[in-house]
Coordinates of C-alpha atoms in Angstrom, one line a residue:
X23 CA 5.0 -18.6 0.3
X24 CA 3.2 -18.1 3.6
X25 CA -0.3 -18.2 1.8
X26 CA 0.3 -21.5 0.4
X27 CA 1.6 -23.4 3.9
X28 CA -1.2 -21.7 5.3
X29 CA -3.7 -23.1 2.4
X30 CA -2.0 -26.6 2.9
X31 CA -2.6 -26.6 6.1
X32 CA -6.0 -25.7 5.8
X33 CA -6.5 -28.1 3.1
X34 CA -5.3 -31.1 5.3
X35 CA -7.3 -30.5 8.5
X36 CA -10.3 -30.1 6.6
X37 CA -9.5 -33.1 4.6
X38 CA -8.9 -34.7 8.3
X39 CA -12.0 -33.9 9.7
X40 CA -14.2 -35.3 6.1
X41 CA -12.2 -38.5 6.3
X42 CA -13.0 -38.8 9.8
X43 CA -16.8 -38.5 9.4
X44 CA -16.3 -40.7 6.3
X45 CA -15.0 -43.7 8.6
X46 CA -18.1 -43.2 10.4
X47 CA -20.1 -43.6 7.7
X48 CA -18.4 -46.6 6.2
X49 CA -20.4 -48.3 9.3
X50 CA -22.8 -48.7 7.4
X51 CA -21.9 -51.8 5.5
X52 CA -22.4 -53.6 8.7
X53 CA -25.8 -53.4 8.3
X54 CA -25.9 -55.0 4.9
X55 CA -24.4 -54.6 1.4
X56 CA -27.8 -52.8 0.4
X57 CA -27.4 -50.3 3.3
X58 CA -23.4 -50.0 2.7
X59 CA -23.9 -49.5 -1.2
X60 CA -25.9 -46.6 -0.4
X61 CA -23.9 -45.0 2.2
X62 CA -21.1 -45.2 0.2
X63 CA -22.8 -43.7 -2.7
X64 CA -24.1 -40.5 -0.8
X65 CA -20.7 -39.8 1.6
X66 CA -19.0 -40.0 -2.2
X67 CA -21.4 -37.6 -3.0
X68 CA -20.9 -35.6 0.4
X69 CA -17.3 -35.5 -0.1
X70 CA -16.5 -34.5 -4.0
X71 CA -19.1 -31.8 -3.5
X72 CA -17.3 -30.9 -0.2
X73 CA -14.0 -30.9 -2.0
X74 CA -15.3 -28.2 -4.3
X75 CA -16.9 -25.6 -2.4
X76 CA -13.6 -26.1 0.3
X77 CA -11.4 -25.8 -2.9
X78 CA -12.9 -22.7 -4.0
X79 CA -13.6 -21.4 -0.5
X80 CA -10.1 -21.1 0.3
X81 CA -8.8 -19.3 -2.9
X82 CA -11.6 -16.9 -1.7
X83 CA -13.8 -17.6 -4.1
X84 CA -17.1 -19.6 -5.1
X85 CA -17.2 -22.5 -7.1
X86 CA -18.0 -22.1 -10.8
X87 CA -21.2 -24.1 -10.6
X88 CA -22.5 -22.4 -7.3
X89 CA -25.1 -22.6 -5.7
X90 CA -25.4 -25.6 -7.3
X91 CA -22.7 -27.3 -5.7
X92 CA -24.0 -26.4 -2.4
X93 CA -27.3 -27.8 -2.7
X94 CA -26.2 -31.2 -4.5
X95 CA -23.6 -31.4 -1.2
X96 CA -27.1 -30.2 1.1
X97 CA -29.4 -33.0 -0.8
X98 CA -26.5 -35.7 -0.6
X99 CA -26.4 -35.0 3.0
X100 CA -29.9 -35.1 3.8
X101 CA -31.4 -37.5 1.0
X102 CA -29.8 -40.8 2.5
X103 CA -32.2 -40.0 5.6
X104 CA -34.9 -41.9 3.8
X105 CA -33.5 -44.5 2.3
X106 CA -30.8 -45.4 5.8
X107 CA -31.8 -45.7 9.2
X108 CA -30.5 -44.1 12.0
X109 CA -30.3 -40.4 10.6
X110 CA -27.4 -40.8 7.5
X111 CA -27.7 -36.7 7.5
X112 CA -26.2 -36.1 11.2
X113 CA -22.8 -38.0 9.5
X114 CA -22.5 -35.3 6.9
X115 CA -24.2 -32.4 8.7
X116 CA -20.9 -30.9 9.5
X117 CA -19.4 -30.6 6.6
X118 CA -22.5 -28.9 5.3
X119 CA -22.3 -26.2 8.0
X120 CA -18.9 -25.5 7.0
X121 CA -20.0 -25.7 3.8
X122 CA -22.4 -22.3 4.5
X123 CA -20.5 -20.4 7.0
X124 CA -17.6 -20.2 4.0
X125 CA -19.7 -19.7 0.8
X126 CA -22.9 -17.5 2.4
X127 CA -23.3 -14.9 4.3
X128 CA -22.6 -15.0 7.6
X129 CA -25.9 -14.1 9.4
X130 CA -27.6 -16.6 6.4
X131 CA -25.3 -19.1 7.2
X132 CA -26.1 -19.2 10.9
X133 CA -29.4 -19.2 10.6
X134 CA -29.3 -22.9 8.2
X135 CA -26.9 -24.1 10.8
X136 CA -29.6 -23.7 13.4
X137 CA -32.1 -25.2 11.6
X138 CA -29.7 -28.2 11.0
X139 CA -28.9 -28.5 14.9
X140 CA -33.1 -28.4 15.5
X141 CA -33.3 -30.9 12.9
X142 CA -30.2 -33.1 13.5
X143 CA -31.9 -33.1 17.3
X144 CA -34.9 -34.2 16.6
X145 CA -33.7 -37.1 13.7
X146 CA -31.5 -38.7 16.5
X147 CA -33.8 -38.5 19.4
X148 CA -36.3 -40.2 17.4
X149 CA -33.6 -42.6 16.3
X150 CA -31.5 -42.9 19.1
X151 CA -33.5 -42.2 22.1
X152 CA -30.5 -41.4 23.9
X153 CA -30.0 -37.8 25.0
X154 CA -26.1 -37.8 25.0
X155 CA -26.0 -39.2 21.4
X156 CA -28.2 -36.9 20.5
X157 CA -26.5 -34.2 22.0
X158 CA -22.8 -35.2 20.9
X159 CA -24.4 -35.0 17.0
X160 CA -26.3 -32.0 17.9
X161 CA -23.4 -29.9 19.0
X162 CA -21.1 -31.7 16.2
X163 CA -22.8 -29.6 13.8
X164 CA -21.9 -26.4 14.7
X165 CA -19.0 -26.9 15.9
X166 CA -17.7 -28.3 13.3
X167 CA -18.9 -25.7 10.6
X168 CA -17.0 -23.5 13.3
X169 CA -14.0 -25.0 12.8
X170 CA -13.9 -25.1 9.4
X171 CA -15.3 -21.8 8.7
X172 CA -12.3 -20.7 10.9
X173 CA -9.4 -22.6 8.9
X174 CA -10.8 -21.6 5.7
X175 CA -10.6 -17.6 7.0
X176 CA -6.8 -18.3 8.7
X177 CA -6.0 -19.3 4.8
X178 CA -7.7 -15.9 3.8
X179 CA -6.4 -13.9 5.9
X180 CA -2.6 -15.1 5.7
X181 CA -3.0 -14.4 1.6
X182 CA -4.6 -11.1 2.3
X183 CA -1.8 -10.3 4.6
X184 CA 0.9 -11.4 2.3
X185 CA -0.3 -9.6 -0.3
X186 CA -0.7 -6.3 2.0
X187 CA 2.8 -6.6 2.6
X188 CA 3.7 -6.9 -0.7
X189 CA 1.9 -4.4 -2.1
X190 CA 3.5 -1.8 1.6
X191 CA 6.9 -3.3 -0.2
X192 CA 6.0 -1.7 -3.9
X193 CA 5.0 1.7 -1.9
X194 CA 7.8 2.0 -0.3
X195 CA 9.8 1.4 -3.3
X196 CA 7.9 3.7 -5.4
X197 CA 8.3 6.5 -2.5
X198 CA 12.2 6.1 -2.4
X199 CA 12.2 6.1 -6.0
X200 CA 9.8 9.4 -6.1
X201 CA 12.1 10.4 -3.5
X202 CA 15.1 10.2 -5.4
X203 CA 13.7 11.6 -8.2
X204 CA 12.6 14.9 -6.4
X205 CA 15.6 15.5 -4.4
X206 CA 17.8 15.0 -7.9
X207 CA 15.7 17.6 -9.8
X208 CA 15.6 19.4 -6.7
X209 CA 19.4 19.3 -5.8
X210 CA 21.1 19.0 -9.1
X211 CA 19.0 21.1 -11.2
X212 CA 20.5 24.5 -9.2
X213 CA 24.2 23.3 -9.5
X214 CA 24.0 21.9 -12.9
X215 CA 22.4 25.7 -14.1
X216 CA 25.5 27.3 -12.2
X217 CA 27.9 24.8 -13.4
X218 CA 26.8 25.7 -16.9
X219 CA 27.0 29.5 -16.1
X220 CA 30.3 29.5 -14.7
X221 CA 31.4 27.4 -17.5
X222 CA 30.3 29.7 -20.0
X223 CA 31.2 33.2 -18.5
X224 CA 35.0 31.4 -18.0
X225 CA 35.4 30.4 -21.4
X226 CA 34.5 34.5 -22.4
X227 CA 36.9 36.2 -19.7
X228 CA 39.8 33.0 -20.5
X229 CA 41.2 35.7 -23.3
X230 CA 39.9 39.1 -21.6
X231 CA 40.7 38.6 -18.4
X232 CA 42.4 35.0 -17.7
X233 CA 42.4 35.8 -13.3
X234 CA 38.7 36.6 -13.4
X235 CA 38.4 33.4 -15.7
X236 CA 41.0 31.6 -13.0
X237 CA 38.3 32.5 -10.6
X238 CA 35.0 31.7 -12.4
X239 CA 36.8 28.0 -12.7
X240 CA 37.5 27.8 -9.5
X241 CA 33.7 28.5 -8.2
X242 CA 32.6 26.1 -10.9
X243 CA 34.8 23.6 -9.7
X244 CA 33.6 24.2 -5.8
X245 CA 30.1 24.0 -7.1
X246 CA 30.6 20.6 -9.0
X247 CA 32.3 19.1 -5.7
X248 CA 28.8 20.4 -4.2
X249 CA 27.0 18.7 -6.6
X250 CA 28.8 15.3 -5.5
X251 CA 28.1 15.3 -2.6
X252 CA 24.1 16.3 -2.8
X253 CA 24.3 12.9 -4.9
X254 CA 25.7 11.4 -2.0
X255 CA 23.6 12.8 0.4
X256 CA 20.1 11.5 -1.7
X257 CA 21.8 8.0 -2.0
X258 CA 22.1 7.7 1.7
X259 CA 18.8 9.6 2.3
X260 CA 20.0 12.6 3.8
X261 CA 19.3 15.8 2.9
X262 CA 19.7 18.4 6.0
X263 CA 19.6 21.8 4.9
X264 CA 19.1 25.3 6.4
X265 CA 17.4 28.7 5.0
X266 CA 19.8 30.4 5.7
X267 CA 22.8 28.8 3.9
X268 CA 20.4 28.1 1.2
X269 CA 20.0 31.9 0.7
X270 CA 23.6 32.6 1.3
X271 CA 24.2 30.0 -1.8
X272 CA 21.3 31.9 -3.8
X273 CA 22.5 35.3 -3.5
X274 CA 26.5 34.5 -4.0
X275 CA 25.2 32.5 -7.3
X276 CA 22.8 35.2 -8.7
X277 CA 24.8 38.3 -7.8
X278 CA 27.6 36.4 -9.9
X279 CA 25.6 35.7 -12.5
X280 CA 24.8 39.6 -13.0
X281 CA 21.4 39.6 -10.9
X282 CA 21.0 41.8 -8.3
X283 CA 19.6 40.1 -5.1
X284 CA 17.7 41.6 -1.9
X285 CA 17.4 39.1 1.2
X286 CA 15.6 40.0 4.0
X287 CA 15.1 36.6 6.6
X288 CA 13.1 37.0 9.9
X289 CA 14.8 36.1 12.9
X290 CA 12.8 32.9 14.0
X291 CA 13.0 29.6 14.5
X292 CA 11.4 27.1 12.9
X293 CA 11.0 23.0 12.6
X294 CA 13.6 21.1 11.0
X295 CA 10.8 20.0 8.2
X296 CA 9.6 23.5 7.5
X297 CA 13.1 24.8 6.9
X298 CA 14.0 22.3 5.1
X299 CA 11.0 22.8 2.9
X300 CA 11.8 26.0 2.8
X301 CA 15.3 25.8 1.7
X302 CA 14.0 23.4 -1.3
X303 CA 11.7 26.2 -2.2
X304 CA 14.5 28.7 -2.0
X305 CA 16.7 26.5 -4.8
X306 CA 14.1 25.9 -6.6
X307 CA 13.1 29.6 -7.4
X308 CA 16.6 30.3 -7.9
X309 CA 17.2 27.8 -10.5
X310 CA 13.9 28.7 -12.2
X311 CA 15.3 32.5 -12.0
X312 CA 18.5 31.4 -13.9
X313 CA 16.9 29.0 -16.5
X314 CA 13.8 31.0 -17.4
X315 CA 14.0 34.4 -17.0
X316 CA 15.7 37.6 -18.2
X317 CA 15.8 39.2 -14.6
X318 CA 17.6 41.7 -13.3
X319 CA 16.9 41.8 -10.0
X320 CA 15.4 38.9 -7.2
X321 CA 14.4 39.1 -3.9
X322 CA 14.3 36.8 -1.2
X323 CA 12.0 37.4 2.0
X324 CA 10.4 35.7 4.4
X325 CA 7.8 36.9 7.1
X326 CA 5.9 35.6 10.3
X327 CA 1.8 36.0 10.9
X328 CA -0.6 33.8 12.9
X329 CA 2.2 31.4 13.2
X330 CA 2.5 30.4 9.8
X331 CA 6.4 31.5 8.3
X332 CA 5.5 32.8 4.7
X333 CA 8.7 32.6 2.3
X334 CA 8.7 34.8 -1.2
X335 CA 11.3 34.9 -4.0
X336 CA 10.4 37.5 -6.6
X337 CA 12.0 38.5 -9.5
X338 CA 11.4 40.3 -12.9
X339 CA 12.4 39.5 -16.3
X340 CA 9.7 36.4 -16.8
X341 CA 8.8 35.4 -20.4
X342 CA 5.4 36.4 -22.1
X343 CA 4.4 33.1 -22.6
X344 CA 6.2 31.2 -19.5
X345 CA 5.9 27.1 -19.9
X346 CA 4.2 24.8 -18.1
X347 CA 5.3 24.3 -14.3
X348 CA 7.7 21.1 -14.1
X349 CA 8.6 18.2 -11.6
X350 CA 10.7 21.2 -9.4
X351 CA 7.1 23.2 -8.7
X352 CA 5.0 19.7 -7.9
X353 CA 7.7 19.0 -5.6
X354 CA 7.8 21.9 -3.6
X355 CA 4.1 21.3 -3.1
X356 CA 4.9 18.2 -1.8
X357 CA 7.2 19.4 0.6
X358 CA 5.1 22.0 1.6
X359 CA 2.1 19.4 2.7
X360 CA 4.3 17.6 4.5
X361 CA 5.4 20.9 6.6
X362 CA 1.6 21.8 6.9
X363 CA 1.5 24.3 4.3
X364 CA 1.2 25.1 0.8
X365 CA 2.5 26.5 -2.4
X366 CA 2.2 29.3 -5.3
X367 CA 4.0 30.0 -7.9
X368 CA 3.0 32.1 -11.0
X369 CA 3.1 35.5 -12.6
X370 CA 2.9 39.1 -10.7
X371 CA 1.6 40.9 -13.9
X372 CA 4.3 43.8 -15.6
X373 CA 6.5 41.1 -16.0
X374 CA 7.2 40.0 -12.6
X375 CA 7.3 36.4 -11.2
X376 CA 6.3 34.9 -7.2
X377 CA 6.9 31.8 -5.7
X378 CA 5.1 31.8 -2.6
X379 CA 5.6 29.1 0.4
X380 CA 4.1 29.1 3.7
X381 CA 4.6 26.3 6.5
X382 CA 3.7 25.9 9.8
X383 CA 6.2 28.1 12.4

């Protein structure tokens, strides 16, 4: 995975740099075994305390012990100044202000780095009495804690960004899949209602009146063929439609099933999304009208005001005690958000029924 090159990488450049300032330490033992015993001793110190806050640091965490870690690193980096000569601390300095630029607050963290340049400067001038060596230690320090402040936030980010995109990768999934989903129930729900109808007022004319049975077959079959190809049409994503042939489909399927329809369509055009909305809503109400109700007669109208178009499909015949609203009405108020509008749906009182959409014009 990205994260973990990006970790790695981290990892090794800040391992770099401690081994570098460990080298430097290690000089030391030219001064004596007594002198090199202890050196050794507090870089050990410096660096296993290092290694911990870095470890943690980089899985964006805090060590399990903190702040104790951080001020066992801050006393093995600073303790050897009284026992060493020449200012043990400005070795390990560094790696201390990387130390707190990772595991405090920024603003804190930049204020103890200060301190330690003020303090770093005046050690080695004392010690030194050179003013570039004292410099090239002072500005060590923060640059540095700079550095590894900034490899330890390239690891961070690249994991926070990898798991952003993952997590854009399970939306979008779960959208197509909610997509699917709506434009099945959507779709099929209307064709599988008329298939059934068709199929049930053939098999009562087959004996009465085989040609109008002949004929109810023949619609079924054209509606089934329909119903193929709106599964085609969601698996590729594509689902164009228009108000108007969606009412022209409405009225043809309720007038055969015995309802008598009214349509009455204002001459306007409108944007592709808001028709298309609109045209969902249409099915929608239609299917509801043929699974749910008893009516006898349905009306389908749609009007313009304040440029908002406002589509209605009522009908009579609605149960007493209607159930709850199902995926079909949630998804029409989906669709009508993304059109800019909204969506109604419920009972007109004397037994009526409204479903209400209104999008932008």
């Amino acid at each position: 995975m990205i994260s973990q090159s990006a970790r790695r990488l981290a990892s090794g450049l800040i391992a770099a740099v401690s081994v570098a300032y460990t080298v430097i330490a290690l000089l030391y033992f030219l001064q004596g075994p007594v002198f090199g015993a202890t050196a050794g001793l507090a870089i050990a110190a410096v660096i296993s305390t290092h290694y911990l806050n870095m470890r943690a640091g980089l899985r964006g965490e805090r060590p399990p012990a903190f702040p104790l870690t951080l001020v066992l690193q801050a006393v093995a980096t600073y303790l050897p100044d009284l026992l060493l000569p020449g200012g043990m601390s400005a070795v390990a300095a560094p790696m201390l202000a990387g130390t707190l630029l990772v595991l405090l607050p920024l603003g804190w963290g930049g204020a103890l780095v200060v301190l330690m340049m003020l303090y770093e400067g005046a050690a080695m001038w004392v010690n030194a009495d050179l003013l570039v060596v004292t410099l090239f230690y002072v500005v060590t320090v923060p640059t540095t804690g700079a550095m590894i402040y900034a490899l330890v936030r390239f690891a961070r980010v690249t994991a926070d960004l990898e798991q952003a995109r993952a997590e854009l990768a399970d939306a979008a999934v779960l959208k197509e899949r909610l997509r699917i989903s709506r434009d099945l129930h959507d779709g099929l729900g209307r064709s599988l209602t008329a298939i059934a109808l068709k199929g049930d007022l053939a098999s009562r004319l087959v004996e009465r009146d085989p040609a109008a049975a002949r004929t109810e077959v023949g619609e079924l079959v054209q509606v089934a063929r329909e119903a193929a190809q709106d599964v085609r049409q969601v698996a590729r994503g594509y689902r164009a439609m228009s108000l108007a042939g969606e009412v022209d489909r409405a009225v043809a399927l309720l007038e055969s099933s015995g309802i008598g329809v009214q349509a009455h369509l204002a001459d306007v055009a409108v944007p592709r999304r808001s028709e298309e909305a609109l045209a969902w809503a249409v099915r929608e109400a239609v299917t509801n009208v043929l699974r749910h109700s008893r009516a006898t007669t349905c009306t389908i109208t749609t009007s313009v005001n304040g440029g908002r178009l406002r589509l209605e499909v009522a009908n009579d015949g609605v149960p007493e005690s209607p159930g709850p609203a199902g995926g079909g009405l949630t998804g029409l108020d989906e669709r009508a958000a993304q059109a800019g509008g909204s969506c109604t749906a419920a009972p007109t009182g004397a037994g009526g029924f409204l479903l209400a959409m209104e999008v932008a014009a």
